[in-house]
Amino acid sequence: ISKQLLARAQESADFLSANLKKGFKATSSGLQYKVVREGSGLSPKETSRIRLKYTSSLSDGTQVESTSV
């Protein structure tokens, strides 16, 4: 494994670790997310329809996808 690849892996691990310190949460699969505004009311059921707003970004901040675009 090249030194460049190892450095990139460490950079990624550091980024993900820093996110957790900024209030992000992580699922067991490694997906990280941040709740910006907690909803109110009843929890949805499996058959409920919900509205979700999200933005997906790369580690360099480049926005990939968003419901507000």
CSV table of C-alpha atoms in Angstrom, one decimal:
chain,number,residue,atom,x,y,z
A,1,ILE,CA,0.0,0.0,0.0
A,2,SER,CA,1.4,3.4,-1.0
A,3,LYS,CA,2.2,6.1,1.5
A,4,GLN,CA,-0.2,8.4,-0.3
A,5,LEU,CA,-3.1,5.9,0.1
A,6,LEU,CA,-2.3,5.5,3.8
A,7,ALA,CA,-2.2,9.3,4.3
A,8,ARG,CA,-5.5,9.6,2.5
A,9,ALA,CA,-7.1,6.9,4.7
A,10,GLN,CA,-5.8,8.7,7.9
A,11,GLU,CA,-7.1,12.0,6.6
A,12,SER,CA,-10.6,10.4,6.1
A,13,ALA,CA,-10.5,8.9,9.5
A,14,ASP,CA,-9.6,12.2,11.1
A,15,PHE,CA,-12.4,14.0,9.2
A,16,LEU,CA,-15.0,11.5,10.4
A,17,SER,CA,-13.7,11.6,14.0
A,18,ALA,CA,-13.8,15.4,13.9
A,19,ASN,CA,-17.5,15.3,12.8
A,20,LEU,CA,-18.5,13.3,15.9
A,21,LYS,CA,-17.0,16.1,18.0
A,22,LYS,CA,-19.1,18.7,16.1
A,23,GLY,CA,-22.4,17.0,17.1
A,24,PHE,CA,-22.7,14.5,14.2
A,25,LYS,CA,-24.1,11.1,14.9
A,26,ALA,CA,-23.1,7.8,13.3
A,27,THR,CA,-25.1,4.7,12.5
A,28,SER,CA,-23.7,1.2,12.8
A,29,SER,CA,-22.9,1.2,9.1
A,30,GLY,CA,-20.8,4.4,9.5
A,31,LEU,CA,-23.2,6.8,8.0
A,32,GLN,CA,-22.8,10.2,9.7
A,33,TYR,CA,-25.6,12.7,10.0
A,34,LYS,CA,-26.5,15.8,12.0
A,35,VAL,CA,-29.9,16.8,13.2
A,36,VAL,CA,-30.2,20.5,12.6
A,37,ARG,CA,-33.7,20.9,14.0
A,38,GLU,CA,-35.5,18.2,15.9
A,39,GLY,CA,-39.1,17.7,14.8
A,40,SER,CA,-42.1,17.7,17.1
A,41,GLY,CA,-45.2,15.7,17.4
A,42,LEU,CA,-45.8,12.0,17.1
A,43,SER,CA,-43.2,9.6,15.7
A,44,PRO,CA,-44.0,8.3,12.2
A,45,LYS,CA,-45.2,4.8,11.6
A,46,GLU,CA,-43.8,2.4,9.0
A,47,THR,CA,-46.7,3.4,6.7
A,48,SER,CA,-46.4,7.2,7.3
A,49,ARG,CA,-45.3,9.7,4.7
A,50,ILE,CA,-42.7,12.1,5.9
A,51,ARG,CA,-41.0,15.2,4.6
A,52,LEU,CA,-37.2,15.3,4.8
A,53,LYS,CA,-34.8,18.1,4.0
A,54,TYR,CA,-31.1,17.1,3.5
A,55,THR,CA,-27.8,18.2,2.0
A,56,SER,CA,-25.2,15.7,1.0
A,57,SER,CA,-21.6,16.9,0.8
A,58,LEU,CA,-18.1,15.5,0.1
A,59,SER,CA,-15.4,15.8,2.8
A,60,ASP,CA,-14.0,18.9,1.0
A,61,GLY,CA,-17.4,20.6,1.4
A,62,THR,CA,-18.5,20.2,-2.2
A,63,GLN,CA,-22.3,19.9,-2.2
A,64,VAL,CA,-23.4,16.8,-4.1
A,65,GLU,CA,-27.2,16.8,-3.6
A,66,SER,CA,-29.7,18.8,-1.7
A,67,THR,CA,-33.5,19.0,-1.4
A,68,SER,CA,-33.2,22.8,-1.3
A,69,VAL,CA,-31.4,23.1,-4.7
